[in-house]
Short mmCIF file of C-alpha atoms and ligand atoms in Angstrom, two decimals:
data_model
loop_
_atom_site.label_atom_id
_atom_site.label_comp_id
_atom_site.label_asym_id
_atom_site.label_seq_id
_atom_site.Cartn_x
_atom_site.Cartn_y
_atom_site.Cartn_z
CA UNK A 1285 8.24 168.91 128.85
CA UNK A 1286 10.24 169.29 126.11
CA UNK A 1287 8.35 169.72 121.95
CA UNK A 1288 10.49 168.14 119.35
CA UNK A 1289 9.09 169.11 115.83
CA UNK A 1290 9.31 166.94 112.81
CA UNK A 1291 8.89 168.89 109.10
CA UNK A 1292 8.17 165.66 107.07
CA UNK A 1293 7.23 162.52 107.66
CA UNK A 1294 8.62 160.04 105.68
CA UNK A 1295 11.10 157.22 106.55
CA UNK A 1296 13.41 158.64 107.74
CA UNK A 1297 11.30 160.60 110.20
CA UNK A 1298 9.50 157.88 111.30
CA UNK A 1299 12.64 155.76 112.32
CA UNK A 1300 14.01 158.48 114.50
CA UNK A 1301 10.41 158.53 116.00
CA UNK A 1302 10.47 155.03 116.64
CA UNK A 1303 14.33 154.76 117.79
CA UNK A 1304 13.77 157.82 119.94
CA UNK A 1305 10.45 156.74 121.67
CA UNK A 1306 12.00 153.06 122.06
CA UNK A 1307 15.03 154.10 123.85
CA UNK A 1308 12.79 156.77 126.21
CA UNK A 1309 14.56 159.86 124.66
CA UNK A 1310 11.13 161.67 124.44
CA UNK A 1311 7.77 160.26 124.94
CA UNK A 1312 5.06 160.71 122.43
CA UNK A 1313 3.55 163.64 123.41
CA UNK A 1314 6.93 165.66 123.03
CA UNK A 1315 6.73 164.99 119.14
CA UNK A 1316 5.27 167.18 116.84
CA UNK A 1317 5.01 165.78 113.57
CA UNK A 1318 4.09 167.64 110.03
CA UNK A 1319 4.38 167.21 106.13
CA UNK A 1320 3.30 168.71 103.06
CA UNK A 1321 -0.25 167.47 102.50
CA UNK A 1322 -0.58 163.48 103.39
CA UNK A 1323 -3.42 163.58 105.80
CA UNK A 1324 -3.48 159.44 105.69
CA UNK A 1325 0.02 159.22 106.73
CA UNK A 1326 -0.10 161.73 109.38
CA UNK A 1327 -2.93 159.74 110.59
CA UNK A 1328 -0.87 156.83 110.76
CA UNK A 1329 1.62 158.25 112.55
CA UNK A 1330 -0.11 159.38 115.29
CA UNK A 1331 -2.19 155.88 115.69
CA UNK A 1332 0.66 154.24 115.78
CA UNK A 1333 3.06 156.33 118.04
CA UNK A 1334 1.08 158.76 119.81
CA UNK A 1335 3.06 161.62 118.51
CA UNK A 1336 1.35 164.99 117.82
CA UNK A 1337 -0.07 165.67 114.33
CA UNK A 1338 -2.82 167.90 114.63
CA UNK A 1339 -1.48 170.80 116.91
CA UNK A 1340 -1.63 174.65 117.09
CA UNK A 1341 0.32 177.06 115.18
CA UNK A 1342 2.05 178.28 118.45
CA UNK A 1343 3.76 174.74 118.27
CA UNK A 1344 6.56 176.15 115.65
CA UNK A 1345 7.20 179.20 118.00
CA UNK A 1346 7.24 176.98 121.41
CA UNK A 1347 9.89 174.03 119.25
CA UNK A 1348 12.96 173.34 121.36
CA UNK A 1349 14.40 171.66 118.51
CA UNK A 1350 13.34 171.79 114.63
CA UNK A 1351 14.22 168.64 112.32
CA UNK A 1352 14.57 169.12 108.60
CA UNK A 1353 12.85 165.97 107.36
CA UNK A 1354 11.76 166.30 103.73
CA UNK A 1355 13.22 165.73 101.00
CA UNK A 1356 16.22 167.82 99.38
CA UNK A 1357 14.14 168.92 96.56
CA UNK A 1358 11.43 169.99 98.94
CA UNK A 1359 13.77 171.83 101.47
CA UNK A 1360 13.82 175.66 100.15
CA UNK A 1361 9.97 175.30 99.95
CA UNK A 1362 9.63 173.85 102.93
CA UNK A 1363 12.21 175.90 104.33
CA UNK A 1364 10.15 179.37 102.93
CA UNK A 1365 6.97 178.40 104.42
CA UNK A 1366 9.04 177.67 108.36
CA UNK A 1367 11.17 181.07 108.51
CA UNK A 1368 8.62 183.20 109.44
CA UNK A 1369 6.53 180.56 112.11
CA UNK A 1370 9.80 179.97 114.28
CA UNK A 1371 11.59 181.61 117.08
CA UNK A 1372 15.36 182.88 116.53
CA UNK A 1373 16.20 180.34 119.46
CA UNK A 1374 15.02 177.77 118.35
CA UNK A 1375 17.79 174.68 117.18
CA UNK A 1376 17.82 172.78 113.56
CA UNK A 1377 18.64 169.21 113.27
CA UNK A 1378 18.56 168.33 109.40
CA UNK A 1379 18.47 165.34 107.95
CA UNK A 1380 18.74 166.30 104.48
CA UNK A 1381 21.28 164.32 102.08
CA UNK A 1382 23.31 167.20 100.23
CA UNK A 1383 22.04 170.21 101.25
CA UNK A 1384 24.43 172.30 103.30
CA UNK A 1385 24.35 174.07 106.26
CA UNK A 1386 24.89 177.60 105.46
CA UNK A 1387 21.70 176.64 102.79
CA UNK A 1388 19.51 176.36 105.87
CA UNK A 1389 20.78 179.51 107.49
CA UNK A 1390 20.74 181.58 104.39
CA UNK A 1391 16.18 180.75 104.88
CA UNK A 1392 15.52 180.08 108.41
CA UNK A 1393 18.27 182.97 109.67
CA UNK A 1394 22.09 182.44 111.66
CA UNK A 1395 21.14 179.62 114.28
CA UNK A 1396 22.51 176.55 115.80
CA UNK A 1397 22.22 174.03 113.11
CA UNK A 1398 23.71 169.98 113.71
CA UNK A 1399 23.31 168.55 110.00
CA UNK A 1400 23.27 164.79 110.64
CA UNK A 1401 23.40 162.11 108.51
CA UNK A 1402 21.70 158.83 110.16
CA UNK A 1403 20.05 155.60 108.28
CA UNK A 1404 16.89 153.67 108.59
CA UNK A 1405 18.55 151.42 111.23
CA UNK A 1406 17.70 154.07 113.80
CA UNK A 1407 14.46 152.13 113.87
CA UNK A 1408 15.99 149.72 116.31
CA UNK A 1409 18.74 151.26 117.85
CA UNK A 1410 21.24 150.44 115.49
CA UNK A 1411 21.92 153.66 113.14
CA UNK A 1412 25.44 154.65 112.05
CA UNK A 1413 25.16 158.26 111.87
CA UNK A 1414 27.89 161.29 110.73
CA UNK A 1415 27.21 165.05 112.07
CA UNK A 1416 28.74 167.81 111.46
CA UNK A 1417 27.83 171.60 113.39
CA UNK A 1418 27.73 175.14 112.83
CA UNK A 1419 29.38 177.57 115.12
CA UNK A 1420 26.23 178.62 116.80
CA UNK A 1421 26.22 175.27 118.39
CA UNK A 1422 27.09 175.72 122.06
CA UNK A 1423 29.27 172.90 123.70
CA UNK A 1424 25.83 171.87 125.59
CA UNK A 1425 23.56 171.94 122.61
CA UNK A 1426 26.84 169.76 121.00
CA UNK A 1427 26.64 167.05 123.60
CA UNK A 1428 22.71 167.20 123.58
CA UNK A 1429 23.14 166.49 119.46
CA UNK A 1430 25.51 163.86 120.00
CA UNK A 1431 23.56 162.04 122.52
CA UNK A 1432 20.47 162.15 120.56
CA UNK A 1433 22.13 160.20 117.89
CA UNK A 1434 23.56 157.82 120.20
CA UNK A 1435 20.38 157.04 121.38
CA UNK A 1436 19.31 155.43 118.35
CA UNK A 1437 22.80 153.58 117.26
CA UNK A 1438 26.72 155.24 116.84
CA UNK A 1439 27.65 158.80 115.65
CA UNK A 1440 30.59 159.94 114.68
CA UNK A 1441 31.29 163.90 114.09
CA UNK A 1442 33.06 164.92 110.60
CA UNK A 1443 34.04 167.59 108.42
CA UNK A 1444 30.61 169.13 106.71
CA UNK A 1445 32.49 168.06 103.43
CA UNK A 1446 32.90 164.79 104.35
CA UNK A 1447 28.93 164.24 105.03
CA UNK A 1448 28.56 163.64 101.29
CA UNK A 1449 31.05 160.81 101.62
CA UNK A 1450 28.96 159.69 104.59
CA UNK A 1451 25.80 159.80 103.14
CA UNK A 1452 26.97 157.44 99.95
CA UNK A 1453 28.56 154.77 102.56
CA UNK A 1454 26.37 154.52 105.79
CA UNK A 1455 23.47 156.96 104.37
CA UNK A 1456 22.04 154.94 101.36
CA UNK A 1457 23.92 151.66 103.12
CA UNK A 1458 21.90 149.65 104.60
CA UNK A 1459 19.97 149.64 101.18
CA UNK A 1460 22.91 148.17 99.39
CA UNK A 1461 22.74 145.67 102.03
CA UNK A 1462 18.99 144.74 101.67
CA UNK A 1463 19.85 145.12 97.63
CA UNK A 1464 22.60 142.19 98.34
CA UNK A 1465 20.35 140.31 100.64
CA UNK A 1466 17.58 140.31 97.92
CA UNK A 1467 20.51 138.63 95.72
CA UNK A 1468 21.54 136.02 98.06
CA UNK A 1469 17.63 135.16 98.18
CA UNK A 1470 17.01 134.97 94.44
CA UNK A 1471 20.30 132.73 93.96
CA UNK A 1472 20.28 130.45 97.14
CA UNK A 1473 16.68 129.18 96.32
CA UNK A 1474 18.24 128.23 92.75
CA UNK A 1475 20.96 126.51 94.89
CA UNK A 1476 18.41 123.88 96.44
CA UNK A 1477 17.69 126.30 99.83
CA UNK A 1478 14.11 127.74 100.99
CA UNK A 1479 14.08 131.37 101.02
CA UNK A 1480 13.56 131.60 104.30
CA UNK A 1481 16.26 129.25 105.11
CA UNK A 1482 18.74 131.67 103.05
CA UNK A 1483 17.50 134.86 104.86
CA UNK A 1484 18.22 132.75 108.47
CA UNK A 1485 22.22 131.97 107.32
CA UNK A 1486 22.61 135.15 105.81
CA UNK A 1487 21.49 137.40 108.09
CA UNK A 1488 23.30 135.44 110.81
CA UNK A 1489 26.24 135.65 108.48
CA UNK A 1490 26.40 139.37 107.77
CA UNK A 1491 25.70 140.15 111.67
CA UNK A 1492 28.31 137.50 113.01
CA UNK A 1493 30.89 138.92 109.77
CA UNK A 1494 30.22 142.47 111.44
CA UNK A 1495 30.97 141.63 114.72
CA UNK A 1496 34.02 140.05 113.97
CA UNK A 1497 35.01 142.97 112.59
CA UNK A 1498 34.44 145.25 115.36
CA UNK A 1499 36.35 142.63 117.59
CA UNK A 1500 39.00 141.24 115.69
CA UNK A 1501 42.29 142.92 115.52
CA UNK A 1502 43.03 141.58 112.27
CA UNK A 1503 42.20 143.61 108.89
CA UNK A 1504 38.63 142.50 106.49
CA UNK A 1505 41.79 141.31 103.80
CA UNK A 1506 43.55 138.83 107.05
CA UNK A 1507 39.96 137.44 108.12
CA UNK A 1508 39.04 136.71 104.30
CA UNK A 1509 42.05 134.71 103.91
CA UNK A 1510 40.90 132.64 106.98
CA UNK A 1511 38.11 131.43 105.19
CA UNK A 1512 39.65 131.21 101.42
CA UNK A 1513 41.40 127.88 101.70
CA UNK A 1514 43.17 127.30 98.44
CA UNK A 1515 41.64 125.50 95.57
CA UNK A 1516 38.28 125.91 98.20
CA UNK A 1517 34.35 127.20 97.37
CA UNK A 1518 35.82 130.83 98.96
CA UNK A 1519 38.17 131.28 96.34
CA UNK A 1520 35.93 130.18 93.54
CA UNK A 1521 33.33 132.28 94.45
CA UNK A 1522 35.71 135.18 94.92
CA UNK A 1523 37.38 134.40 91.86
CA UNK A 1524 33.45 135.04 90.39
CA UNK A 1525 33.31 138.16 91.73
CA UNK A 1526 36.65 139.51 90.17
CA UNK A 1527 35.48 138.20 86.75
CA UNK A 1528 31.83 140.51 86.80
CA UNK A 1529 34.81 143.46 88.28
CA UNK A 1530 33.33 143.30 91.94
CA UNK A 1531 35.53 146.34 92.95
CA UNK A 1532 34.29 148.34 90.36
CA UNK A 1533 30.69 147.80 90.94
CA UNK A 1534 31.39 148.89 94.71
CA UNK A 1535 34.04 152.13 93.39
CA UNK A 1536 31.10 153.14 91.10
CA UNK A 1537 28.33 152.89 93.49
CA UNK A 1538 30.28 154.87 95.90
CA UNK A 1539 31.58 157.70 93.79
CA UNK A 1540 27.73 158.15 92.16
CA UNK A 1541 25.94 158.10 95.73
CA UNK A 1542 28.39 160.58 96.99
CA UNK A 1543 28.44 163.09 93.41
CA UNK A 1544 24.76 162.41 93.40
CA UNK A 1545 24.52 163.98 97.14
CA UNK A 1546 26.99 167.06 95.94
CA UNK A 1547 24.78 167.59 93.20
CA UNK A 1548 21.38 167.80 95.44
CA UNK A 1549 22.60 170.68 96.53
CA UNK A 1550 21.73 172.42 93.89
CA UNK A 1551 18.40 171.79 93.49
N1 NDP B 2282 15.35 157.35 103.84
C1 NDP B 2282 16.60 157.23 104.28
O1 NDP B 2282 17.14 156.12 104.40
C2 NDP B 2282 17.36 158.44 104.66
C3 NDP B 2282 16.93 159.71 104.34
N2 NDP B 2282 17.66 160.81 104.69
C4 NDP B 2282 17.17 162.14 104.35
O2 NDP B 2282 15.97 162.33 105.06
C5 NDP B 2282 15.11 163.17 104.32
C6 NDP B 2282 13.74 162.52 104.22
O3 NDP B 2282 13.87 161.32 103.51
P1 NDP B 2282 12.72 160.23 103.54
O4 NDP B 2282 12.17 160.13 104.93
O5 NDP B 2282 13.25 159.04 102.88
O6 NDP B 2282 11.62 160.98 102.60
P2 NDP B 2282 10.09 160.65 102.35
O7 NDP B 2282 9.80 160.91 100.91
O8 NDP B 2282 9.75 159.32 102.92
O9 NDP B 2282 9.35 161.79 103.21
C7 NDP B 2282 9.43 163.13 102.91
C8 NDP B 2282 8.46 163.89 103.78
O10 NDP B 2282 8.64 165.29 103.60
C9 NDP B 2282 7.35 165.91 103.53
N3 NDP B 2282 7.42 167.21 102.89
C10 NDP B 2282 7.68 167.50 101.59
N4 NDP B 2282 7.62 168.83 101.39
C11 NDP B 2282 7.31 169.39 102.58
C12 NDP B 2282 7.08 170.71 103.01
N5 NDP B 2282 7.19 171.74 102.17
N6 NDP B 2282 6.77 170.92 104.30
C13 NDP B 2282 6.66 169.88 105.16
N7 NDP B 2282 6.87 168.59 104.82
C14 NDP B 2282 7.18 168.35 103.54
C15 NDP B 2282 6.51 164.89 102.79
O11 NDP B 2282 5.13 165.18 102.96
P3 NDP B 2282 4.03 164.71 101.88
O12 NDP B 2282 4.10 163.21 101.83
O13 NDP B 2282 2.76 165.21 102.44
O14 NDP B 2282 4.42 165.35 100.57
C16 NDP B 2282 6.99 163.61 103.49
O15 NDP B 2282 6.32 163.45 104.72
C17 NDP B 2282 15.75 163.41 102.96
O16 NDP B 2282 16.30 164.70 102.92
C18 NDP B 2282 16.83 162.35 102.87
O17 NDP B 2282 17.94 162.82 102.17
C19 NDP B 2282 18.79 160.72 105.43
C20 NDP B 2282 19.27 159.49 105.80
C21 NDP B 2282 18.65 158.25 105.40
O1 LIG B 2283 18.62 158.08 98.90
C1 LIG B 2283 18.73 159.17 99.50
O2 LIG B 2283 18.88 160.22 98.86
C2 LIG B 2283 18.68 159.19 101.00
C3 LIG B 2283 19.94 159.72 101.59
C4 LIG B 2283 20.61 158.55 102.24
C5 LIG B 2283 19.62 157.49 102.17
N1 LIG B 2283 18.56 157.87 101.54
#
């Protein structure tokens, strides 16, 4: 039996945890799970998934694989209070937005590291996750990272630079998503539509728009012309969305995510 430790337990930790258990990747009892000092959420945790949260010391030694899960901020604590409770064997998966991988080597010692960026939709399945590796990582321990993310949605392996980039698209995405679906709420019930009504089209819509894109041949630009007919609803709202600078909003969102996530780096 394999022991897969978590350090942290937040969000992000618990939708690997649920994406991994769902799709039979480990069971419950092959997660370890830890934090910093929330008893209460621990608690939950284990209620609720049957993973491990009270368990020996000898736990951090035994690890087959180690996952970063806290917080950038927290990480050189965090990472302090590990390096002398683990094995040189033992493998690092981190999590952590910014923070690179020669950071984590520098504290917990020259092992094989995979620093992954996923998102919450790991939860069910549906993650879109960038990873990048260190040269300790044998080819096996490679495929064994990759499959792990595939397990809980689509991975795709980058430059360690480029994870930055990654983590202000698909990282923090699916919040700019829920941020536009709050939106679309708030203004279709002023339109004459129940709430619940707008969050049935909508979500329908954005999962139907994203599957046309993954099967259409035709660029986002082509298929947005097939629904702007001229002098249409389309191309007034569009024309809307050019007058409050649309593209900037998006440039600017994406250029502070991804400077915010160089800049956790340093602390
Ligand atoms: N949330 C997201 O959508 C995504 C997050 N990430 C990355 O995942 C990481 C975790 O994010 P998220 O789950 O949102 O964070 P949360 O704030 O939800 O959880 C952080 C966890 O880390 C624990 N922790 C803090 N310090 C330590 C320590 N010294 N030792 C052990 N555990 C510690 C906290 O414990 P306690 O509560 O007891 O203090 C808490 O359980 C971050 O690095 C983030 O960049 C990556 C992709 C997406
Ligand atoms: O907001 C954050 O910093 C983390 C990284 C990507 C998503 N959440």
């Amino acid at each position: 039996m394999k022991k897969i430790l978590f350090i942290g337990a937040g969000s992000m930790a618990e939708a690997l945890i649920q994406g991994w258990i769902k799709e039979k990747v480990f069971t419950p009892q092959e997660i370890y799970v830890t934090n910093r000092s929330d008893k209460e959420r621990l608690q939950f945790l284990q209620e609720t998934y049957g993973v491990h949260c009270l368990f020996d010391q000898a736990i951090y030694k035994e690890a087959d694989l180690i996952i970063l899960a806290m917080k950038p901020k927290d990480a050189i604590a965090a990472m302090c209070d590990l390096q002398s409770k683990i094995t040189e064997q033992s493998a690092i998966l981190s999590i952590l937005a910014g923070i690179a991988i020669t950071t984590i080597t520098e504290y917990l010692g020259n092992r094989p590291v995979a620093r992954v960026m996923p998102n919450t939709s790991a939860t069910i399945g549906m993650s879109a996750s960038g990873i990048a590796f260190n040269n300790e990582v044998s080819s096996g321990q490679r495929i064994m990272f990759l499959q792990l993310l595939e397990a809980v949605g689509s991975v795709i392996e980058v430059d360690e630079d480029q994870l930055h980039a990654v983590t202000a698209l698909s990282g923090s995405g699916p919040a700019y998503i829920y941020y536009l679906m709050e939106a679309f709420e708030r203004v279709g019930t002023k339109v004459g539509l129940s709430k619940d009504t707008v969050r049935l089209l909508m979500t329908q819509t954005l999962a139907g728009t994203a599957e046309m894109l993954k099967q259409s041949v035709d660029e986002p630009d082509v298929l947005r012309k097939k629904v702007t007919s001229p002098g249409g609803t389309t191309e007034a709202g569009i024309q809307a969305l050019e007058q409050y600078q649309f593209n900037e909003a998006i440039e600017a969102c994406i250029k502070e995510a991804e400077a915010r996530s160089r800049s956790l780096a340093n602390g």
